[in-house]
Amino acid sequence: MTPDPAATAPVPPRTPGDDADWWRQAVVYQVYPRSFADSDGDGLGDLRGVTSRIPHLRSLGVDAVWLSPFYPSALADGGYDVDDYRAVDPRLGTLEDFDAMAAALHAAGIRLIVDIVPNHSSNRHAWFREALAAPPGSPARDRYLFRDGGGPDGSLPPSDWQSVFGGPAWTRVTEPDGTPGQWYLHLFAAEQPDLNWDNPEVRQDFLTTLRFWADRGVDGFRVDVAHALAKDLTEPLPSAAEIADAAHGTHPLWDRDEVHAIYTEWREVLDSYTPPRTAVAEAWVHASRRARYAVPGGLGQAFNFDLLQADWDAKQFRTVVTDNLAQAAESGASSTWVLSNHDVVRHATRYGLPPGGGRHGQGQDGVDWLLTGGTSPVLDAELGLRRARAATLLMLALPGSAYLYQGEELGLHEVADIPADRRQDPTFFRSGGTEVGRDGCRVPLPWTADGPSFGFGDGPAHLPQPAWFAALAADVQERDPHATLTLYREALAWRRRLQGPEELEWVEGSGEGVLHLRRPGGWQSVTNFGPEPVDLPPGILAVASGPLEDGRLPADTTAWLV
Ligand code: GLC
């Protein structure tokens, strides 16, 4: 791989210290490791690849990396099907590589958050193999959610529940004697059997896993599907229709109140470290329920996905910001802002589609779960990127922590045209292809304009990269003052300089399509969602998401004034 030219950029060192509040306004960069950088040319990104690109992260100016699963996995769900929670996938490296990566990140002043996947293991996990070899009713089966089937011969699933990825949420096993047997619950793919969180051994083992990574210097955890662990499978099981409109806290599968007892236990472990290890819940729950996950005695922070579900609309953005700051005040956590991640259509693409575009799939609680769908002929790529840059600059002006997803700093769009035979996302297969799935935002990054996989590695990448990646490669943007990469770097540098208390004041009077906010110290951010240029308030321009027009702020542009 060609060395990153950003390695030479002068950046003041920032060593992580013992500040227990480091996460409150941190900029966290999500690395999806299999698609970030490939050090050995096998087409899959790996941990040494991450280490090799730390100069990029450092020159970008992020405070932390969130590493998506890097554990041994058959990749039935991109690594969210974990075979062993306390090991590294050999294709991605070794525990020594992990330690070296963590040390190098820390030396660069960047903290490390790892993904933990407690709702389900993979079907290759030692526990699940043991469960399959053991008889019904055995302690080995009790670590999962096995039930007898319905009908005279047990050939019907125990209920008609559907998995989030499509198709039934139950799969029947073959008993050790070769006869058709019990069914197990999987809220996601069949390769992801749900664990039984009423089982004390399951609970203990995850505490061991938390300690294992915290002892290795991990600074925090991102908790996958945090709202699903507690379940009520009291029989007779209700039908999907019966639970469709369950009141909050009463759904047998999602967001049950008992789940918080688990996180109280986790918090004790996390708080036994100095500084306390952080945790952020991935919980697609109703806004009114989010604070329960975010309280200091619980996980401590919870994602809000409201911004990434909002259209490019001043009113919607303002409501999302106001509501989430109020919720943060209620829980005591800081808010979390996200525009893109590995589960949704990249925001540059979403904003180039008609309102609501790129949005598919309803999840539990009526919350949009996946924003899939890829691009369509109506995509206006230029408009999308322009708005994405403006949205990012607005997001970075907000109090709280901001989560960036790898490649958004290059202004990448969703890759829409992945051939069916190259697709990997179980959503695609389980929906019979009606949902294209999430591969389009997981295509390996372009680091250089040429090379077999645009500098990702020395061989072809595991998902096909489009020709248009060349123009957006990191090394091309390095030389361009107007590049999206340059904007991100400037914005993060200004943010670090200007950051003050977690307060925000709206400034009224700029017109309907304009959001104007002020942060302590007089830092202001103005976003023009409307079609016509608007005047900027007095102040010195620090950074703008696009060029001004005769000193005025054009449509779909954000500017920061100091
Ligand atoms: C989370 C992850 C997603 C994964 C699912 C099942 O939502 O973000 O990628 O497919 O959980 O683990």
Coordinates of C-alpha atoms and ligand atoms in Angstrom, one line a residue:
M1 CA 0.0 0.0 0.0
T2 CA 1.2 3.5 -0.7
P3 CA 1.8 5.6 2.4
D4 CA -0.8 8.1 3.4
P5 CA 0.5 11.6 2.4
A6 CA -1.4 12.9 5.4
A7 CA 1.3 11.2 7.5
T8 CA 3.4 14.3 7.0
A9 CA 0.8 16.8 8.0
P10 CA 1.7 18.6 11.3
V11 CA -0.9 17.8 13.9
P12 CA -0.3 18.6 17.6
P13 CA -0.3 15.4 19.7
R14 CA -3.2 14.8 22.0
T15 CA -2.6 12.0 24.4
P16 CA -5.7 10.5 26.0
G17 CA -5.7 11.0 29.7
D18 CA -7.9 10.0 32.6
D19 CA -10.6 12.5 31.8
A20 CA -13.8 10.6 32.7
D21 CA -15.9 12.9 30.5
W22 CA -13.8 12.6 27.3
W23 CA -16.8 11.0 25.4
R24 CA -19.3 13.8 26.0
Q25 CA -18.3 15.9 23.0
A26 CA -16.0 13.5 21.2
V27 CA -15.9 13.0 17.5
V28 CA -16.0 9.2 17.0
Y29 CA -15.0 7.7 13.6
Q30 CA -16.6 4.4 12.8
V31 CA -14.2 1.9 11.2
Y32 CA -15.9 -1.1 9.5
P33 CA -12.7 -3.1 9.5
R34 CA -13.3 -5.4 6.6
S35 CA -13.7 -2.4 4.3
F36 CA -11.2 0.1 5.7
A37 CA -7.7 -1.0 4.7
D38 CA -6.3 -4.4 3.7
S39 CA -2.6 -4.9 4.7
D40 CA -2.2 -8.4 3.2
G41 CA -3.9 -8.3 -0.1
D42 CA -6.6 -10.9 0.6
G43 CA -9.4 -8.5 -0.2
L44 CA -10.6 -8.1 3.4
G45 CA -9.6 -5.1 5.5
D46 CA -7.7 -6.0 8.7
L47 CA -6.3 -4.6 11.9
R48 CA -2.9 -3.9 10.5
G49 CA -4.7 -2.0 7.8
V50 CA -6.3 0.1 10.5
T51 CA -3.0 0.8 12.1
S52 CA -1.4 1.8 8.8
R53 CA -4.1 4.5 8.3
I54 CA -3.9 6.1 11.8
P55 CA -2.1 9.1 10.2
H56 CA -5.3 9.7 8.2
L57 CA -7.4 9.6 11.4
R58 CA -5.0 11.8 13.1
S59 CA -4.9 14.4 10.4
L60 CA -8.7 14.2 10.3
G61 CA -8.7 15.1 14.0
V62 CA -11.1 12.5 15.4
D63 CA -11.1 11.8 19.2
A64 CA -12.0 8.1 19.0
V65 CA -12.5 5.2 16.7
W66 CA -15.4 2.8 17.0
L67 CA -14.4 -0.5 15.5
S68 CA -17.2 -2.7 14.2
P69 CA -16.9 -6.4 14.9
F70 CA -13.4 -7.9 14.2
Y71 CA -14.1 -11.2 15.9
P72 CA -14.0 -14.6 14.3
S73 CA -17.1 -14.9 12.1
A74 CA -18.5 -16.6 9.0
L75 CA -19.7 -13.2 7.9
A76 CA -23.3 -14.2 7.6
D77 CA -24.0 -10.7 8.8
G78 CA -20.8 -8.8 8.2
G79 CA -19.2 -9.9 11.4
Y80 CA -22.3 -9.3 13.6
D81 CA -22.4 -13.1 13.8
V82 CA -19.7 -13.7 16.4
D83 CA -18.0 -17.1 16.8
D84 CA -15.9 -16.1 19.8
Y85 CA -16.2 -12.8 21.7
R86 CA -12.6 -12.8 23.0
A87 CA -10.6 -13.4 19.9
V88 CA -9.7 -11.7 16.6
D89 CA -10.8 -13.2 13.2
P90 CA -7.6 -14.7 11.9
R91 CA -8.2 -13.1 8.5
L92 CA -8.2 -9.7 10.3
G93 CA -5.1 -10.4 12.5
T94 CA -4.2 -11.6 15.9
L95 CA -4.6 -10.3 19.5
E96 CA -1.1 -8.9 19.2
D97 CA -2.2 -6.9 16.1
F98 CA -5.1 -5.7 18.2
D99 CA -2.9 -4.6 21.0
A100 CA -0.5 -2.9 18.6
M101 CA -3.4 -1.1 16.9
A102 CA -4.8 0.0 20.3
A103 CA -1.4 1.3 21.4
A104 CA -0.8 3.1 18.1
L105 CA -4.2 4.8 18.4
H106 CA -3.6 5.8 21.9
A107 CA -0.2 7.2 21.0
A108 CA -1.9 9.3 18.4
G109 CA -4.3 10.6 21.0
I110 CA -7.2 8.5 19.7
R111 CA -9.4 6.4 21.9
L112 CA -10.9 3.0 21.0
I113 CA -14.5 1.8 21.3
V114 CA -15.3 -1.8 20.2
D115 CA -18.6 -3.2 19.2
I116 CA -20.1 -5.8 21.4
V117 CA -22.9 -8.1 20.1
P118 CA -24.8 -9.5 23.1
N119 CA -28.2 -10.3 21.6
H120 CA -27.0 -13.2 19.6
S121 CA -23.9 -15.3 18.9
S122 CA -23.2 -16.9 15.6
N123 CA -24.4 -20.5 15.0
R124 CA -20.7 -21.5 15.0
H125 CA -20.1 -20.3 18.5
A126 CA -19.0 -23.2 20.8
W127 CA -22.1 -22.7 22.9
F128 CA -24.5 -23.2 19.9
R129 CA -22.7 -26.3 18.7
E130 CA -23.0 -27.7 22.2
A131 CA -26.6 -26.8 22.3
L132 CA -27.2 -28.6 19.0
A133 CA -25.5 -31.7 20.3
A134 CA -27.4 -31.6 23.6
P135 CA -31.0 -32.8 24.2
P136 CA -34.0 -30.5 24.6
G137 CA -34.3 -29.2 28.1
S138 CA -30.5 -29.4 28.7
P139 CA -28.4 -26.7 30.3
A140 CA -26.6 -26.2 26.9
R141 CA -29.9 -25.4 25.2
D142 CA -30.9 -23.0 27.9
R143 CA -28.2 -20.6 26.8
Y144 CA -30.4 -20.0 23.7
L145 CA -34.1 -19.7 23.1
F146 CA -35.2 -23.2 22.0
R147 CA -38.9 -24.1 21.9
D148 CA -40.9 -27.0 20.7
G149 CA -42.7 -26.4 17.4
G150 CA -46.5 -26.3 17.0
G151 CA -48.8 -28.8 15.3
P152 CA -49.1 -32.5 16.1
D153 CA -45.5 -33.2 15.0
G154 CA -43.9 -29.9 16.0
S155 CA -43.3 -29.0 12.4
L156 CA -44.8 -25.5 12.7
P157 CA -42.7 -22.6 14.1
P158 CA -43.6 -21.8 17.8
S159 CA -45.0 -18.4 16.6
D160 CA -45.4 -16.4 13.4
W161 CA -42.7 -13.9 14.3
Q162 CA -40.6 -12.5 11.5
S163 CA -36.9 -11.8 11.6
V164 CA -35.7 -8.2 11.1
F165 CA -33.9 -9.3 8.0
G166 CA -37.1 -10.9 6.5
G167 CA -38.3 -14.5 6.7
P168 CA -39.3 -16.4 9.9
A169 CA -37.6 -15.7 13.2
W170 CA -37.5 -19.4 14.1
T171 CA -35.4 -22.1 12.5
R172 CA -35.8 -25.8 13.2
V173 CA -32.9 -27.9 14.1
T174 CA -32.0 -31.6 13.5
E175 CA -31.6 -33.4 16.7
P176 CA -28.4 -35.5 17.3
D177 CA -30.3 -38.7 16.4
G178 CA -31.1 -37.2 13.0
T179 CA -34.8 -36.5 13.6
P180 CA -36.4 -33.1 13.0
G181 CA -36.3 -31.3 16.4
Q182 CA -36.9 -28.1 18.3
W183 CA -36.8 -24.5 17.0
Y184 CA -34.6 -21.7 18.0
L185 CA -35.3 -18.0 17.9
H186 CA -33.2 -15.6 15.8
L187 CA -34.4 -12.0 15.5
F188 CA -31.9 -11.5 12.7
A189 CA -30.4 -14.2 10.4
A190 CA -30.7 -17.9 11.1
E191 CA -26.9 -17.9 11.6
Q192 CA -27.5 -15.5 14.6
P193 CA -29.3 -17.5 17.3
D194 CA -30.5 -15.2 20.1
L195 CA -29.0 -15.8 23.5
N196 CA -31.1 -16.4 26.6
W197 CA -30.3 -13.4 28.9
D198 CA -32.2 -15.1 31.8
N199 CA -29.3 -17.6 31.9
P200 CA -26.8 -16.7 34.6
E201 CA -23.9 -18.2 32.6
V202 CA -24.7 -15.9 29.6
R203 CA -24.8 -12.9 31.9
Q204 CA -21.5 -13.8 33.6
D205 CA -19.7 -14.5 30.3
F206 CA -20.4 -11.1 28.9
L207 CA -19.1 -9.5 32.0
T208 CA -15.9 -11.5 31.4
T209 CA -15.8 -10.3 27.8
L210 CA -16.2 -6.6 28.9
R211 CA -13.3 -7.1 31.3
F212 CA -11.2 -8.9 28.7
W213 CA -11.3 -5.9 26.3
A214 CA -11.2 -3.2 29.0
D215 CA -8.1 -4.9 30.4
R216 CA -6.6 -4.6 26.9
G217 CA -7.1 -0.8 27.1
V218 CA -10.4 -0.5 25.2
D219 CA -12.0 2.8 26.2
G220 CA -15.6 2.0 25.5
F221 CA -18.2 -0.3 23.9
R222 CA -20.9 0.2 21.3
V223 CA -23.7 -2.2 22.3
D224 CA -25.4 -3.8 19.4
V225 CA -29.2 -4.1 19.5
A226 CA -29.1 -3.1 23.1
H227 CA -32.9 -3.1 23.3
A228 CA -33.5 -6.7 22.5
L229 CA -31.7 -8.7 25.3
A230 CA -34.6 -9.1 27.7
K231 CA -37.5 -11.2 26.3
D232 CA -40.7 -12.6 27.6
L233 CA -41.3 -16.0 26.0
T234 CA -44.0 -17.1 28.3
E235 CA -46.2 -19.6 26.5
P236 CA -48.6 -19.4 24.7
L237 CA -46.6 -17.1 22.6
P238 CA -48.6 -14.2 21.2
S239 CA -48.9 -13.8 17.4
A240 CA -47.1 -11.0 15.5
A241 CA -50.4 -9.3 15.0
E242 CA -51.2 -9.4 18.8
I243 CA -47.9 -7.7 19.6
A244 CA -47.8 -5.2 16.7
D245 CA -49.0 -2.3 18.8
A246 CA -47.7 -3.4 22.2
A247 CA -47.3 -0.5 24.7
H248 CA -43.8 0.6 25.4
G249 CA -42.1 -1.9 27.7
T250 CA -44.6 -4.7 27.1
H251 CA -43.5 -6.1 23.8
P252 CA -42.2 -9.6 24.4
L253 CA -39.0 -9.0 22.3
W254 CA -38.1 -5.3 22.2
D255 CA -37.2 -2.6 24.7
R256 CA -38.5 -4.4 27.8
D257 CA -37.9 -2.7 31.1
E258 CA -36.0 -5.7 32.5
V259 CA -33.2 -5.1 30.0
H260 CA -31.8 -2.3 32.2
A261 CA -31.0 -4.7 35.1
I262 CA -28.4 -6.2 32.7
Y263 CA -26.8 -2.8 32.0
T264 CA -26.7 -1.9 35.7
E265 CA -24.4 -5.0 36.1
W266 CA -22.4 -3.9 33.1
R267 CA -22.0 -0.4 34.5
E268 CA -20.5 -1.8 37.7
V269 CA -17.8 -3.5 35.7
L270 CA -17.2 -0.5 33.4
D271 CA -17.0 1.9 36.4
S272 CA -14.3 -0.3 38.0
Y273 CA -11.8 1.1 35.5
T274 CA -10.0 4.5 35.4
P275 CA -11.3 6.3 33.6
P276 CA -14.6 4.4 33.6
R277 CA -15.2 2.7 30.3
T278 CA -18.0 4.2 28.2
A279 CA -20.8 2.5 26.5
V280 CA -23.3 3.6 23.9
A281 CA -26.5 1.8 23.2
E282 CA -27.7 1.0 19.7
A283 CA -31.3 1.0 20.6
W284 CA -33.9 1.8 17.9
V285 CA -36.5 2.7 20.5
H286 CA -39.1 5.4 20.7
A287 CA -37.5 8.7 21.6
S288 CA -39.3 8.7 25.0
R289 CA -37.6 5.5 26.0
R290 CA -34.0 6.4 25.0
A291 CA -33.0 8.1 28.2
R292 CA -33.4 4.8 30.1
Y293 CA -30.4 3.4 28.2
A294 CA -28.4 6.6 28.5
V295 CA -28.5 7.3 32.2
P296 CA -25.2 7.2 34.1
G297 CA -26.1 4.1 36.0
G298 CA -26.9 2.3 32.7
L299 CA -24.9 2.3 29.5
G300 CA -24.3 6.0 29.8
Q301 CA -25.2 7.0 26.3
A302 CA -27.6 6.0 23.6
F303 CA -27.6 6.7 19.9
N304 CA -30.3 8.9 18.5
F305 CA -30.9 8.1 14.9
D306 CA -33.3 11.0 14.4
L307 CA -31.0 13.2 12.3
L308 CA -30.3 10.3 9.9
Q309 CA -34.1 9.8 9.5
A310 CA -34.9 13.4 9.0
D311 CA -35.3 14.9 5.5
W312 CA -33.2 17.8 4.4
D313 CA -35.6 20.3 6.0
A314 CA -34.9 23.1 8.5
K315 CA -38.0 22.4 10.6
Q316 CA -37.3 18.7 10.9
F317 CA -33.6 19.3 11.8
R318 CA -34.5 21.9 14.4
T319 CA -37.1 19.7 16.1
V320 CA -34.6 16.8 16.2
V321 CA -31.9 18.9 17.8
T322 CA -34.3 20.6 20.3
D323 CA -35.9 17.3 21.3
N324 CA -32.6 15.4 21.7
L325 CA -30.9 18.1 23.7
A326 CA -33.9 18.0 26.1
Q327 CA -33.6 14.2 26.3
A328 CA -29.9 14.5 27.0
A329 CA -30.6 16.9 29.8
E330 CA -33.1 14.4 31.1
S331 CA -30.7 11.4 31.1
G332 CA -27.5 13.3 32.1
A333 CA -25.7 11.9 29.0
S334 CA -24.7 14.0 26.1
S335 CA -26.5 13.6 22.9
T336 CA -25.2 11.6 20.0
W337 CA -25.4 12.7 16.4
V338 CA -25.2 10.4 13.4
L339 CA -25.8 11.0 9.7
S340 CA -24.3 7.8 8.3
N341 CA -23.3 4.4 9.5
H342 CA -22.8 0.9 8.2
D343 CA -26.6 0.1 8.2
V344 CA -28.0 3.1 6.2
V345 CA -27.7 4.7 2.8
R346 CA -24.9 7.2 2.9
H347 CA -26.2 10.7 3.6
A348 CA -24.7 12.2 0.4
T349 CA -27.0 9.8 -1.5
R350 CA -30.1 10.3 0.8
Y351 CA -30.0 14.0 0.3
G352 CA -29.8 13.6 -3.5
L353 CA -33.0 11.6 -3.6
P354 CA -36.6 13.0 -3.3
P355 CA -37.7 13.4 0.4
G356 CA -38.0 10.0 2.0
G357 CA -35.7 8.5 -0.6
G358 CA -33.4 5.7 0.3
R359 CA -35.6 4.7 3.1
H360 CA -36.9 1.2 3.3
G361 CA -38.2 -1.1 6.0
Q362 CA -40.2 -0.5 9.1
G363 CA -38.8 -1.9 12.3
Q364 CA -40.2 -2.5 15.8
D365 CA -42.0 0.4 17.4
G366 CA -42.7 1.9 14.0
V367 CA -39.2 3.2 13.8
D368 CA -37.5 2.9 10.4
W369 CA -34.9 0.3 11.0
L370 CA -32.9 0.2 7.8
L371 CA -32.5 2.9 5.3
T372 CA -31.6 0.7 2.4
G373 CA -32.5 0.9 -1.3
G374 CA -29.4 2.2 -2.9
T375 CA -29.5 4.9 -5.5
S376 CA -32.0 5.3 -8.2
P377 CA -32.1 7.1 -11.6
V378 CA -33.6 10.2 -9.8
L379 CA -30.4 10.7 -7.7
D380 CA -28.9 14.2 -8.0
A381 CA -25.4 13.3 -6.8
E382 CA -24.1 16.8 -6.7
L383 CA -27.0 18.2 -4.8
G384 CA -26.8 15.3 -2.4
L385 CA -23.1 15.9 -1.6
R386 CA -23.7 19.6 -1.2
R387 CA -26.4 19.0 1.3
A388 CA -24.4 16.3 3.0
R389 CA -21.5 18.7 3.5
A390 CA -23.9 21.3 4.9
A391 CA -25.5 18.7 7.2
T392 CA -22.2 17.5 8.5
L393 CA -21.0 21.0 9.3
L394 CA -24.3 21.6 11.2
M395 CA -24.0 18.3 13.0
L396 CA -20.5 19.2 14.1
A397 CA -21.7 22.5 15.6
L398 CA -24.0 20.7 18.0
P399 CA -23.3 20.0 21.6
G400 CA -22.7 16.3 22.3
S401 CA -20.7 13.6 20.5
A402 CA -20.7 13.3 16.7
Y403 CA -20.3 9.9 15.0
L404 CA -18.7 9.8 11.5
Y405 CA -18.8 6.8 9.3
Q406 CA -15.7 5.8 7.3
G407 CA -15.7 7.3 3.8
E408 CA -18.1 10.2 4.5
E409 CA -15.0 12.4 4.9
L410 CA -14.4 11.6 1.2
G411 CA -17.9 12.5 0.2
L412 CA -18.6 9.0 -0.9
H413 CA -22.0 8.1 -2.2
E414 CA -23.8 4.8 -1.8
V415 CA -22.6 2.2 -4.4
A416 CA -25.8 1.2 -6.0
D417 CA -24.8 -1.1 -8.8
I418 CA -23.4 -4.1 -6.9
P419 CA -24.3 -7.2 -8.9
A420 CA -26.5 -9.7 -7.1
D421 CA -23.9 -12.4 -7.2
R422 CA -21.5 -10.1 -5.3
R423 CA -23.9 -9.0 -2.6
Q424 CA -23.3 -10.1 1.0
D425 CA -26.0 -8.6 3.2
P426 CA -28.4 -11.2 4.6
T427 CA -31.2 -8.6 4.1
F428 CA -30.8 -9.0 0.4
F429 CA -31.1 -12.8 0.5
R430 CA -33.7 -13.1 3.2
S431 CA -36.0 -10.6 1.4
G432 CA -35.6 -12.4 -1.9
G433 CA -33.8 -9.4 -3.3
T434 CA -36.6 -6.9 -2.7
E435 CA -34.3 -5.1 -0.2
V436 CA -31.0 -4.5 -1.7
G437 CA -29.4 -4.4 1.7
R438 CA -26.5 -2.5 3.2
D439 CA -23.5 -3.5 1.0
G440 CA -23.7 -0.2 -0.9
C441 CA -22.3 1.8 2.1
R442 CA -19.8 -0.9 3.0
V443 CA -17.6 -0.9 -0.2
P444 CA -13.9 -0.7 0.7
L445 CA -12.5 2.8 0.8
P446 CA -10.5 4.4 -2.0
W447 CA -7.2 5.6 -0.7
T448 CA -5.4 6.2 -4.0
A449 CA -6.7 7.1 -7.4
D450 CA -5.0 4.0 -8.9
G451 CA -3.9 0.5 -7.8
P452 CA -5.8 -2.8 -7.9
S453 CA -8.4 -1.6 -5.3
F454 CA -7.7 2.1 -5.1
G455 CA -5.1 1.7 -2.4
F456 CA -7.4 -0.4 -0.2
G457 CA -5.0 -3.3 -0.7
D458 CA -2.8 -5.1 -3.2
G459 CA -5.6 -7.2 -4.7
P460 CA -9.2 -6.8 -5.6
A461 CA -11.6 -5.8 -2.7
H462 CA -14.2 -8.1 -1.3
L463 CA -17.0 -5.9 -2.6
P464 CA -16.6 -4.3 -6.1
Q465 CA -15.5 -0.7 -6.1
P466 CA -17.0 1.6 -8.8
A467 CA -14.7 3.5 -11.3
W468 CA -16.0 6.9 -9.8
F469 CA -14.1 6.1 -6.6
A470 CA -10.9 7.2 -8.3
A471 CA -11.8 10.9 -8.3
L472 CA -12.8 10.7 -4.6
A473 CA -9.6 8.8 -3.4
A474 CA -8.0 10.3 -0.3
D475 CA -4.8 11.1 -2.1
V476 CA -6.6 13.1 -4.7
Q477 CA -8.5 15.1 -2.1
E478 CA -5.2 15.7 -0.3
R479 CA -4.2 18.2 -2.9
D480 CA -7.6 20.0 -3.2
P481 CA -8.5 22.9 -0.9
H482 CA -12.2 22.5 -1.8
A483 CA -12.3 18.7 -1.2
T484 CA -14.7 17.2 1.3
L485 CA -11.7 15.8 3.2
T486 CA -10.3 19.3 3.6
L487 CA -13.7 20.5 4.9
Y488 CA -13.8 17.7 7.5
R489 CA -10.3 18.4 8.7
E490 CA -11.0 22.2 8.9
A491 CA -14.3 21.6 10.7
L492 CA -12.8 19.3 13.2
A493 CA -9.9 21.6 13.9
W494 CA -12.2 24.5 14.5
R495 CA -14.5 22.4 16.6
R496 CA -11.7 21.4 18.9
R497 CA -10.6 25.0 19.2
L498 CA -14.1 26.4 19.8
Q499 CA -15.6 23.6 22.0
G500 CA -17.1 24.8 25.2
P501 CA -20.0 23.8 27.5
E502 CA -22.8 21.7 26.1
E503 CA -25.1 24.6 25.4
L504 CA -26.9 25.8 22.3
E505 CA -29.1 28.9 21.7
W506 CA -31.2 29.3 18.6
V507 CA -30.9 32.7 17.0
E508 CA -34.3 33.7 15.5
G509 CA -35.1 36.0 12.6
S510 CA -33.0 34.5 9.7
G511 CA -36.1 33.2 7.9
E512 CA -38.0 29.9 7.7
G513 CA -35.4 27.8 5.8
V514 CA -32.5 28.9 7.9
L515 CA -31.1 27.4 11.1
H516 CA -28.9 29.8 13.1
L517 CA -27.4 28.7 16.4
R518 CA -25.0 30.1 18.8
R519 CA -22.7 28.2 21.1
P520 CA -20.9 29.4 24.2
G521 CA -18.1 31.8 23.4
G522 CA -20.0 33.3 20.5
W523 CA -19.4 30.5 17.9
Q524 CA -22.3 30.6 15.4
S525 CA -23.4 28.1 12.8
V526 CA -25.9 29.1 10.0
T527 CA -27.4 26.6 7.6
N528 CA -29.5 27.6 4.6
F529 CA -31.9 24.9 3.7
G530 CA -33.9 27.2 1.4
P531 CA -33.4 27.8 -2.3
E532 CA -32.2 31.5 -2.2
P533 CA -28.9 32.9 -0.8
V534 CA -29.3 34.6 2.6
D535 CA -27.3 37.3 4.4
L536 CA -24.9 36.1 7.1
P537 CA -24.9 37.7 10.5
P538 CA -21.8 39.7 11.5
G539 CA -18.8 37.7 12.4
I540 CA -15.6 36.2 11.0
L541 CA -16.1 33.3 8.6
A542 CA -14.2 30.2 10.0
V543 CA -15.4 27.5 7.7
A544 CA -18.2 27.0 5.2
S545 CA -19.4 23.8 3.5
G546 CA -19.3 25.5 0.1
P547 CA -18.3 28.8 -1.4
L548 CA -20.2 31.9 -0.5
E549 CA -21.9 34.0 -3.2
D550 CA -21.0 37.7 -2.9
G551 CA -20.6 37.2 0.8
R552 CA -24.1 35.6 1.1
L553 CA -24.8 32.0 2.2
P554 CA -26.1 30.1 -0.8
A555 CA -28.8 27.3 -0.8
D556 CA -27.8 24.1 1.0
T557 CA -24.8 25.5 2.7
T558 CA -23.6 25.9 6.3
A559 CA -21.1 28.5 7.6
W560 CA -19.5 28.8 11.0
L561 CA -18.7 32.3 12.2
V562 CA -16.5 33.2 15.1
Ligands
GLC1 C1 -27.1 -3.9 14.5 C2 -25.9 -3.7 13.5 C3 -26.3 -4.4 12.2 C4 -26.5 -5.8 12.5 C5 -27.6 -6.1 13.5 C6 -27.6 -7.5 14.0 O1 -28.2 -3.2 14.1 O2 -25.7 -2.4 13.4 O3 -25.3 -4.2 11.3 O4 -26.9 -6.4 11.3 O5 -27.4 -5.3 14.6 O6 -26.5 -7.7 14.8

